[in-house]
Structures are given as structure tokens and as C-alpha cells.
mmCIF file of C-alpha atoms in Angstrom:
data_model
loop_
_atom_site.group_PDB
_atom_site.id
_atom_site.type_symbol
_atom_site.label_atom_id
_atom_site.label_comp_id
_atom_site.label_asym_id
_atom_site.label_seq_id
_atom_site.Cartn_x
_atom_site.Cartn_y
_atom_site.Cartn_z
ATOM 1 C CA UNK A 270 135.329 107.671 125.593
ATOM 2 C CA UNK A 271 136.476 111.312 125.663
ATOM 3 C CA UNK A 272 133.529 112.599 123.629
ATOM 4 C CA UNK A 273 130.982 110.923 125.893
ATOM 5 C CA UNK A 274 132.777 112.139 128.998
ATOM 6 C CA UNK A 275 132.840 115.712 127.714
ATOM 7 C CA UNK A 276 129.167 115.437 126.763
ATOM 8 C CA UNK A 277 128.320 114.222 130.254
ATOM 9 C CA UNK A 278 130.365 117.053 131.767
ATOM 10 C CA UNK A 279 128.612 119.711 129.691
ATOM 11 C CA UNK A 280 125.187 118.260 130.375
ATOM 12 C CA UNK A 281 125.815 118.094 134.118
ATOM 13 C CA UNK A 282 127.154 121.639 134.087
ATOM 14 C CA UNK A 283 123.931 122.879 132.475
ATOM 15 C CA UNK A 284 121.305 120.658 134.081
ATOM 16 C CA UNK A 285 123.065 119.534 137.246
ATOM 17 C CA UNK A 286 120.824 121.704 139.384
ATOM 18 C CA UNK A 287 117.604 120.366 137.869
ATOM 19 C CA UNK A 288 118.515 116.676 137.855
ATOM 20 C CA UNK A 289 118.219 116.034 141.644
ATOM 21 C CA UNK A 290 114.708 117.498 141.691
ATOM 22 C CA UNK A 291 113.734 115.317 138.741
ATOM 23 C CA UNK A 292 115.103 112.240 140.493
ATOM 24 C CA UNK A 293 113.300 113.111 143.701
ATOM 25 C CA UNK A 294 109.881 114.106 142.392
ATOM 26 C CA UNK A 295 109.483 112.551 138.931
ATOM 27 C CA UNK A 296 111.478 109.370 138.325
ATOM 28 C CA UNK A 297 114.135 107.565 140.346
ATOM 29 C CA UNK A 298 116.796 106.183 138.021
ATOM 30 C CA UNK A 299 119.224 104.738 140.549
ATOM 31 C CA UNK A 300 117.696 101.284 140.877
ATOM 32 C CA UNK A 301 117.116 100.944 137.144
ATOM 33 C CA UNK A 302 120.686 101.951 136.316
ATOM 34 C CA UNK A 303 122.091 99.492 138.848
ATOM 35 C CA UNK A 304 119.979 96.630 137.530
ATOM 36 C CA UNK A 305 120.925 97.545 133.961
ATOM 37 C CA UNK A 306 124.605 97.706 134.985
ATOM 38 C CA UNK A 307 124.965 101.194 133.512
ATOM 39 C CA UNK A 308 127.903 102.760 135.297
ATOM 40 C CA UNK A 309 126.807 106.367 135.498
ATOM 41 C CA UNK A 310 125.677 108.656 138.289
ATOM 42 C CA UNK A 311 121.857 109.079 138.159
ATOM 43 C CA UNK A 312 122.019 112.884 138.182
ATOM 44 C CA UNK A 313 124.495 112.780 135.297
ATOM 45 C CA UNK A 314 122.218 110.428 133.380
ATOM 46 C CA UNK A 315 119.248 112.754 133.829
ATOM 47 C CA UNK A 316 121.371 115.753 132.844
ATOM 48 C CA UNK A 317 122.486 113.928 129.711
ATOM 49 C CA UNK A 318 118.857 113.139 128.901
ATOM 50 C CA UNK A 319 117.874 116.809 129.163
ATOM 51 C CA UNK A 320 120.912 117.901 127.158
ATOM 52 C CA UNK A 321 120.218 115.513 124.262
ATOM 53 C CA UNK A 322 116.567 116.571 124.303
ATOM 54 C CA UNK A 323 117.700 120.197 124.138
ATOM 55 C CA UNK A 324 119.890 119.442 121.118
ATOM 56 C CA UNK A 325 116.885 118.012 119.270
ATOM 57 C CA UNK A 326 114.718 121.040 120.032
ATOM 58 C CA UNK A 327 115.696 122.879 116.778
ATOM 59 C CA UNK A 328 114.369 119.916 114.806
ATOM 60 C CA UNK A 329 110.999 120.309 116.511
ATOM 61 C CA UNK A 330 110.932 124.043 115.854
ATOM 62 C CA UNK A 331 111.882 123.584 112.194
ATOM 63 C CA UNK A 332 109.202 120.911 111.831
ATOM 64 C CA UNK A 333 106.585 123.247 113.282
ATOM 65 C CA UNK A 334 107.583 126.042 110.900
ATOM 66 C CA UNK A 335 107.535 123.785 107.836
ATOM 67 C CA UNK A 336 104.265 122.267 108.945
ATOM 68 C CA UNK A 337 102.722 125.725 109.256
ATOM 69 C CA UNK A 338 104.078 126.927 105.909
ATOM 70 C CA UNK A 339 103.563 123.863 103.728
ATOM 71 C CA UNK A 340 101.098 121.738 105.681
ATOM 72 C CA UNK A 341 103.177 118.579 105.224
ATOM 73 C CA UNK A 342 101.510 116.347 107.812
ATOM 74 C CA UNK A 343 104.294 113.712 108.213
ATOM 75 C CA UNK A 344 106.385 116.464 109.828
ATOM 76 C CA UNK A 345 103.955 116.268 112.714
ATOM 77 C CA UNK A 346 105.804 113.171 113.952
ATOM 78 C CA UNK A 347 109.034 115.174 114.311
ATOM 79 C CA UNK A 348 107.507 117.833 116.547
ATOM 80 C CA UNK A 349 107.664 115.852 119.827
ATOM 81 C CA UNK A 350 111.159 114.481 119.149
ATOM 82 C CA UNK A 351 112.570 115.810 122.476
ATOM 83 C CA UNK A 352 109.935 113.751 124.257
ATOM 84 C CA UNK A 353 110.950 110.738 122.172
ATOM 85 C CA UNK A 354 114.501 111.228 123.411
ATOM 86 C CA UNK A 355 113.375 111.393 127.031
ATOM 87 C CA UNK A 356 111.217 108.297 126.636
ATOM 88 C CA UNK A 357 114.189 106.528 125.063
ATOM 89 C CA UNK A 358 116.366 107.405 128.048
ATOM 90 C CA UNK A 359 113.650 106.007 130.312
ATOM 91 C CA UNK A 360 113.371 102.768 128.364
ATOM 92 C CA UNK A 361 117.080 102.053 127.850
ATOM 93 C CA UNK A 362 117.777 100.966 131.465
ATOM 94 C CA UNK A 363 114.648 98.826 131.510
ATOM 95 C CA UNK A 364 115.603 97.154 128.247
ATOM 96 C CA UNK A 365 119.172 96.489 129.361
ATOM 97 C CA UNK A 366 117.968 95.127 132.700
ATOM 98 C CA UNK A 367 115.553 92.829 130.884
ATOM 99 C CA UNK A 368 118.309 91.550 128.594
ATOM 100 C CA UNK A 369 120.566 90.992 131.578
ATOM 101 C CA UNK A 370 117.858 89.055 133.417
ATOM 102 C CA UNK A 371 117.022 86.940 130.364
ATOM 103 C CA UNK A 372 120.642 85.971 129.780
ATOM 104 C CA UNK A 373 121.151 85.126 133.441
ATOM 105 C CA UNK A 374 117.915 83.152 133.676
ATOM 106 C CA UNK A 375 119.108 80.692 131.032
ATOM 107 C CA UNK A 376 122.239 79.911 133.030
ATOM 108 C CA UNK A 377 120.833 80.103 136.547
ATOM 109 C CA UNK A 378 119.783 76.428 136.971
ATOM 110 C CA UNK A 379 123.225 75.131 136.041
ATOM 111 C CA UNK A 380 125.076 77.709 138.128
ATOM 112 C CA UNK A 381 122.870 76.997 141.150
ATOM 113 C CA UNK A 382 123.497 73.273 140.777
ATOM 114 C CA UNK A 383 127.234 73.837 140.514
ATOM 115 C CA UNK A 384 127.298 76.029 143.622
ATOM 116 C CA UNK A 385 125.192 73.564 145.632
ATOM 117 C CA UNK A 386 127.363 70.602 144.613
ATOM 118 C CA UNK A 387 130.517 72.497 145.520
ATOM 119 C CA UNK A 388 128.974 73.534 148.843
ATOM 120 C CA UNK A 389 128.176 69.907 149.653
ATOM 121 C CA UNK A 390 131.892 69.239 149.254
ATOM 122 C CA UNK A 391 132.779 71.966 151.745
ATOM 123 C CA UNK A 392 133.620 74.740 149.267
ATOM 124 C CA UNK A 393 132.140 78.157 150.027
ATOM 125 C CA UNK A 394 129.902 79.774 147.391
ATOM 126 C CA UNK A 395 132.334 82.674 147.058
ATOM 127 C CA UNK A 396 135.020 80.240 145.878
ATOM 128 C CA UNK A 397 132.470 78.773 143.486
ATOM 129 C CA UNK A 398 131.803 82.246 142.118
ATOM 130 C CA UNK A 399 135.537 82.735 141.602
ATOM 131 C CA UNK A 400 135.588 79.581 139.518
ATOM 132 C CA UNK A 401 132.422 80.537 137.659
ATOM 133 C CA UNK A 402 134.084 83.813 136.700
ATOM 134 C CA UNK A 403 136.441 81.803 134.491
ATOM 135 C CA UNK A 404 133.761 79.660 132.833
ATOM 136 C CA UNK A 405 133.249 80.770 129.236
ATOM 137 C CA UNK A 406 130.174 78.603 128.720
ATOM 138 C CA UNK A 407 128.154 80.837 131.058
ATOM 139 C CA UNK A 408 129.037 84.430 130.111
ATOM 140 C CA UNK A 409 126.184 86.069 132.035
ATOM 141 C CA UNK A 410 126.965 84.243 135.270
ATOM 142 C CA UNK A 411 130.663 84.840 134.709
ATOM 143 C CA UNK A 412 130.002 88.576 134.496
ATOM 144 C CA UNK A 413 127.993 88.540 137.726
ATOM 145 C CA UNK A 414 130.706 86.536 139.463
ATOM 146 C CA UNK A 415 133.368 89.019 138.370
ATOM 147 C CA UNK A 416 131.357 91.839 139.932
ATOM 148 C CA UNK A 417 131.309 89.991 143.261
ATOM 149 C CA UNK A 418 135.032 89.281 143.058
ATOM 150 C CA UNK A 419 135.749 92.919 142.198
ATOM 151 C CA UNK A 420 133.848 94.123 145.266
ATOM 152 C CA UNK A 421 135.781 91.743 147.500
ATOM 153 C CA UNK A 422 139.304 91.929 146.125
ATOM 154 C CA UNK A 423 139.398 95.550 144.967
ATOM 155 C CA UNK A 424 136.976 97.429 147.215
ATOM 156 C CA UNK A 425 137.666 95.329 150.300
ATOM 157 C CA UNK A 426 134.083 94.246 150.980
ATOM 158 C CA UNK A 427 133.651 90.961 152.798
ATOM 159 C CA UNK A 428 132.270 88.123 150.624
ATOM 160 C CA UNK A 429 128.891 87.916 152.360
ATOM 161 C CA UNK A 430 128.226 91.647 151.978
ATOM 162 C CA UNK A 431 129.366 91.507 148.351
ATOM 163 C CA UNK A 432 126.909 88.676 147.675
ATOM 164 C CA UNK A 433 124.092 90.645 149.328
ATOM 165 C CA UNK A 434 125.011 93.700 147.251
ATOM 166 C CA UNK A 435 124.978 91.625 144.062
ATOM 167 C CA UNK A 436 121.528 90.319 144.986
ATOM 168 C CA UNK A 437 120.119 93.822 145.491
ATOM 169 C CA UNK A 438 121.476 95.135 142.186
ATOM 170 C CA UNK A 439 120.342 92.221 140.034
ATOM 171 C CA UNK A 440 117.128 92.351 137.961
ATOM 172 C CA UNK A 441 116.471 88.590 138.077
ATOM 173 C CA UNK A 442 114.279 87.636 141.020
ATOM 174 C CA UNK A 443 115.528 84.030 141.055
ATOM 175 C CA UNK A 444 119.123 85.194 141.359
ATOM 176 C CA UNK A 445 118.174 87.678 144.086
ATOM 177 C CA UNK A 446 116.348 85.014 146.076
ATOM 178 C CA UNK A 447 119.227 82.588 145.696
ATOM 179 C CA UNK A 448 121.912 84.985 146.911
ATOM 180 C CA UNK A 449 119.892 86.783 149.575
ATOM 181 C CA UNK A 450 118.604 83.456 150.887
ATOM 182 C CA UNK A 451 122.150 82.160 151.141
ATOM 183 C CA UNK A 452 123.257 85.290 152.999
ATOM 184 C CA UNK A 453 120.317 85.024 155.396
ATOM 185 C CA UNK A 454 121.054 81.346 156.023
ATOM 186 C CA UNK A 455 124.661 82.166 156.876
ATOM 187 C CA UNK A 456 123.614 84.982 159.220
ATOM 188 C CA UNK A 457 121.112 82.881 161.173
ATOM 189 C CA UNK A 458 123.431 79.866 161.223
ATOM 190 C CA UNK A 459 121.250 77.532 159.169
ATOM 191 C CA UNK A 460 122.145 74.537 157.040
ATOM 192 C CA UNK A 461 123.740 76.138 153.981
ATOM 193 C CA UNK A 462 124.102 72.927 151.990
ATOM 194 C CA UNK A 463 120.460 71.974 152.478
ATOM 195 C CA UNK A 464 119.300 75.454 151.485
ATOM 196 C CA UNK A 465 121.396 75.513 148.314
ATOM 197 C CA UNK A 466 120.253 72.043 147.285
ATOM 198 C CA UNK A 467 116.595 72.876 147.829
ATOM 199 C CA UNK A 468 116.955 76.182 146.017
ATOM 200 C CA UNK A 469 118.656 74.557 143.030
ATOM 201 C CA UNK A 470 115.881 71.972 142.896
ATOM 202 C CA UNK A 471 113.222 74.699 143.003
ATOM 203 C CA UNK A 472 114.964 76.604 140.209
ATOM 204 C CA UNK A 473 114.980 73.516 137.997
ATOM 205 C CA UNK A 474 111.308 72.839 138.731
ATOM 206 C CA UNK A 475 110.376 76.426 137.907
ATOM 207 C CA UNK A 476 112.360 76.284 134.681
ATOM 208 C CA UNK A 477 110.712 72.987 133.718
ATOM 209 C CA UNK A 478 107.258 74.460 134.337
ATOM 210 C CA UNK A 479 108.059 77.474 132.158
ATOM 211 C CA UNK A 480 109.301 75.250 129.355
ATOM 212 C CA UNK A 481 106.140 73.157 129.641
ATOM 213 C CA UNK A 482 103.914 76.242 129.478
ATOM 214 C CA UNK A 483 105.848 77.557 126.467
ATOM 215 C CA UNK A 484 105.495 74.195 124.716
ATOM 216 C CA UNK A 485 101.743 74.165 125.380
ATOM 217 C CA UNK A 486 101.375 77.675 123.971
ATOM 218 C CA UNK A 487 103.384 76.742 120.905
ATOM 219 C CA UNK A 488 101.251 73.656 120.399
ATOM 220 C CA UNK A 489 98.086 75.739 120.667
ATOM 221 C CA UNK A 490 99.409 78.201 118.084
ATOM 222 C CA UNK A 491 100.312 75.369 115.715
ATOM 223 C CA UNK A 492 96.865 73.827 116.100
ATOM 224 C CA UNK A 493 95.245 77.189 115.385
ATOM 225 C CA UNK A 494 97.441 77.663 112.323
ATOM 226 C CA UNK A 495 96.581 74.210 110.987
ATOM 227 C CA UNK A 496 92.855 74.784 111.545
ATOM 228 C CA UNK A 497 92.977 78.127 109.734
ATOM 229 C CA UNK A 498 94.914 76.630 106.826
ATOM 230 C CA UNK A 499 92.464 73.741 106.480
ATOM 231 C CA UNK A 500 89.446 76.044 106.635
ATOM 232 C CA UNK A 501 90.946 78.410 104.085
ATOM 233 C CA UNK A 502 91.736 75.512 101.758
ATOM 234 C CA UNK A 503 88.174 74.232 102.035
ATOM 235 C CA UNK A 504 86.808 77.714 101.438
ATOM 236 C CA UNK A 505 88.836 78.133 98.256
ATOM 237 C CA UNK A 506 87.852 74.665 97.088
ATOM 238 C CA UNK A 507 84.164 75.464 97.553
ATOM 239 C CA UNK A 508 84.604 78.870 95.916
ATOM 240 C CA UNK A 509 86.235 77.489 92.772
ATOM 241 C CA UNK A 510 83.789 74.587 92.621
ATOM 242 C CA UNK A 511 80.807 76.922 92.698
ATOM 243 C CA UNK A 512 82.439 79.191 90.140
ATOM 244 C CA UNK A 513 83.150 76.340 87.743
ATOM 245 C CA UNK A 514 79.606 74.993 88.028
ATOM 246 C CA UNK A 515 77.611 78.196 87.771
ATOM 247 C CA UNK A 516 80.127 80.438 85.929
ATOM 248 C CA UNK A 517 79.187 83.470 87.995
ATOM 249 C CA UNK A 518 82.062 85.587 86.693
ATOM 250 C CA UNK A 519 84.344 85.653 89.709
ATOM 251 C CA UNK A 520 87.457 84.287 88.013
ATOM 252 C CA UNK A 521 89.526 87.472 88.331
ATOM 253 C CA UNK A 522 88.683 88.042 91.974
ATOM 254 C CA UNK A 523 89.073 84.372 92.785
ATOM 255 C CA UNK A 524 92.523 84.287 91.224
ATOM 256 C CA UNK A 525 93.539 87.354 93.207
ATOM 257 C CA UNK A 526 92.321 85.752 96.419
ATOM 258 C CA UNK A 527 94.132 82.535 95.598
ATOM 259 C CA UNK A 528 97.435 84.269 94.892
ATOM 260 C CA UNK A 529 97.080 86.324 98.070
ATOM 261 C CA UNK A 530 96.450 83.175 100.071
ATOM 262 C CA UNK A 531 99.362 81.272 98.560
ATOM 263 C CA UNK A 532 101.995 83.993 98.880
ATOM 264 C CA UNK A 533 101.180 85.320 102.360
#
């Protein structure tokens, strides 16, 4: 996008000298950007963060002036808006990395099984990744496979190094362990097929345990909800029974409580 590129150029021209110091002493963005698959140089990203924060500075100044003149307290939330921008730039890579890991985690058991089955038939995992790159049913794994293929066929990296690189830049620990373990097994001359089969089995067991834990938590929440609903129903029954017997003049408040209970 031309506008974004020009914005990055202007920001780097203004804050390019400050960005390396920020990366060195305050916050290192490189790993987060790689795991989030944000294709931008870390110093440029930091420069863009400072530039956008600078653009929002007039809003903070105007909010301070209006707050001083008119005392409109909601304007107080607009005063630290440059800091909101900086916090947003810090959180964006983390959020994208989390989304990437979540999408890949859902497909990882099936991809690991496919790779292990293909390896047992004598097909190298790199060839399996080339085939996974064309599978539309697993878009997250297909995207990761295309990155490996791009490193090999465009940048000339050997397949094993490309797989190690993909493991280092991925936010999902299961995927990192799977690829780095495969690379280590190849380097030391171990049994690749046995490793892949065991790893796929472990991934399925871990996934099954997580599903079981989630089901138990959901069951506990449902039980709590049912208990609360039963107790509330009994409480209202007792309340209206006492009111009808003794006529203590709580009809208006009781009706309000009943409507609140029914419609919330």
C-alpha cells in the first residue's frame, strides 16, 4: 500500500535514530513480529509507533485545554491517548501471534498424523509440507507450509534449515517441538519415523486432555448455573408466599425483582 509505505518512510526518517535504542533498552519487537508474521523491520515498526503517537498528541493537548476551561471530566480519558497508541502497538503482535497459534493448534494433530504416516511410507516431511500447502481444509498449516517452501525454493535454504527456521518463528510450542525435534533427529541420525509417530501420538493425547478439561469446566459452570437458578426460583417462591400470607406490602418491589430475574 503506497500510503502505508510512505507513512513508514516518514516515521523512520523522523524516529529512525531513536528506534534502535528503544529496541535495545526498552522492548524487543523482533521475536514478537516474527511470531505474529508481521513483515516489517522492527526499527520501522517502532518508528511508526512513535509517529502515530505524535499525530495524536494534539488531541491530548486539546483535551487538557478543554478540561481546564470547562471541567468536563470525560475528556480526561483522551489525555493519555498517545500512550494508548503505544500500548496498542505493543499488543497487536501479541494478539496476532495468539490468533496464529490458536488456528494452528486446531490443525496440528491432523497435520502431525499426516506427516508421520507419509514418513512411514518413505516420504520426507518436506514433501509432506509441499502437499499440505495445497490442502484447503487446513488453512493455517497450509500457510506455514508455504513459508517453508518459499524459504527453500525462492531463498535457496536447504529443507532442514528452513524447517528449523519455521520452528523458531512460530508461536505454537507444539509446532516448535515437532519441527525442532524432527530436525534434531535428522542431525543425530535417529529413527525419524518412530519420532514422528510418537510425537503425533503425544499431540493427540495432549489435545484429548485439553478437551476433557474444557468439558469438565463447562460441566461445572452448567451445574453452578442450574443451582443458582433453582435457588433463585425457591427464593422468589418463598417471597411471594410470605407476601400473600401476611400482606406486608412488598408487591411493587417483588414484581420488580421478578421481572429483573426473568429478563436477565
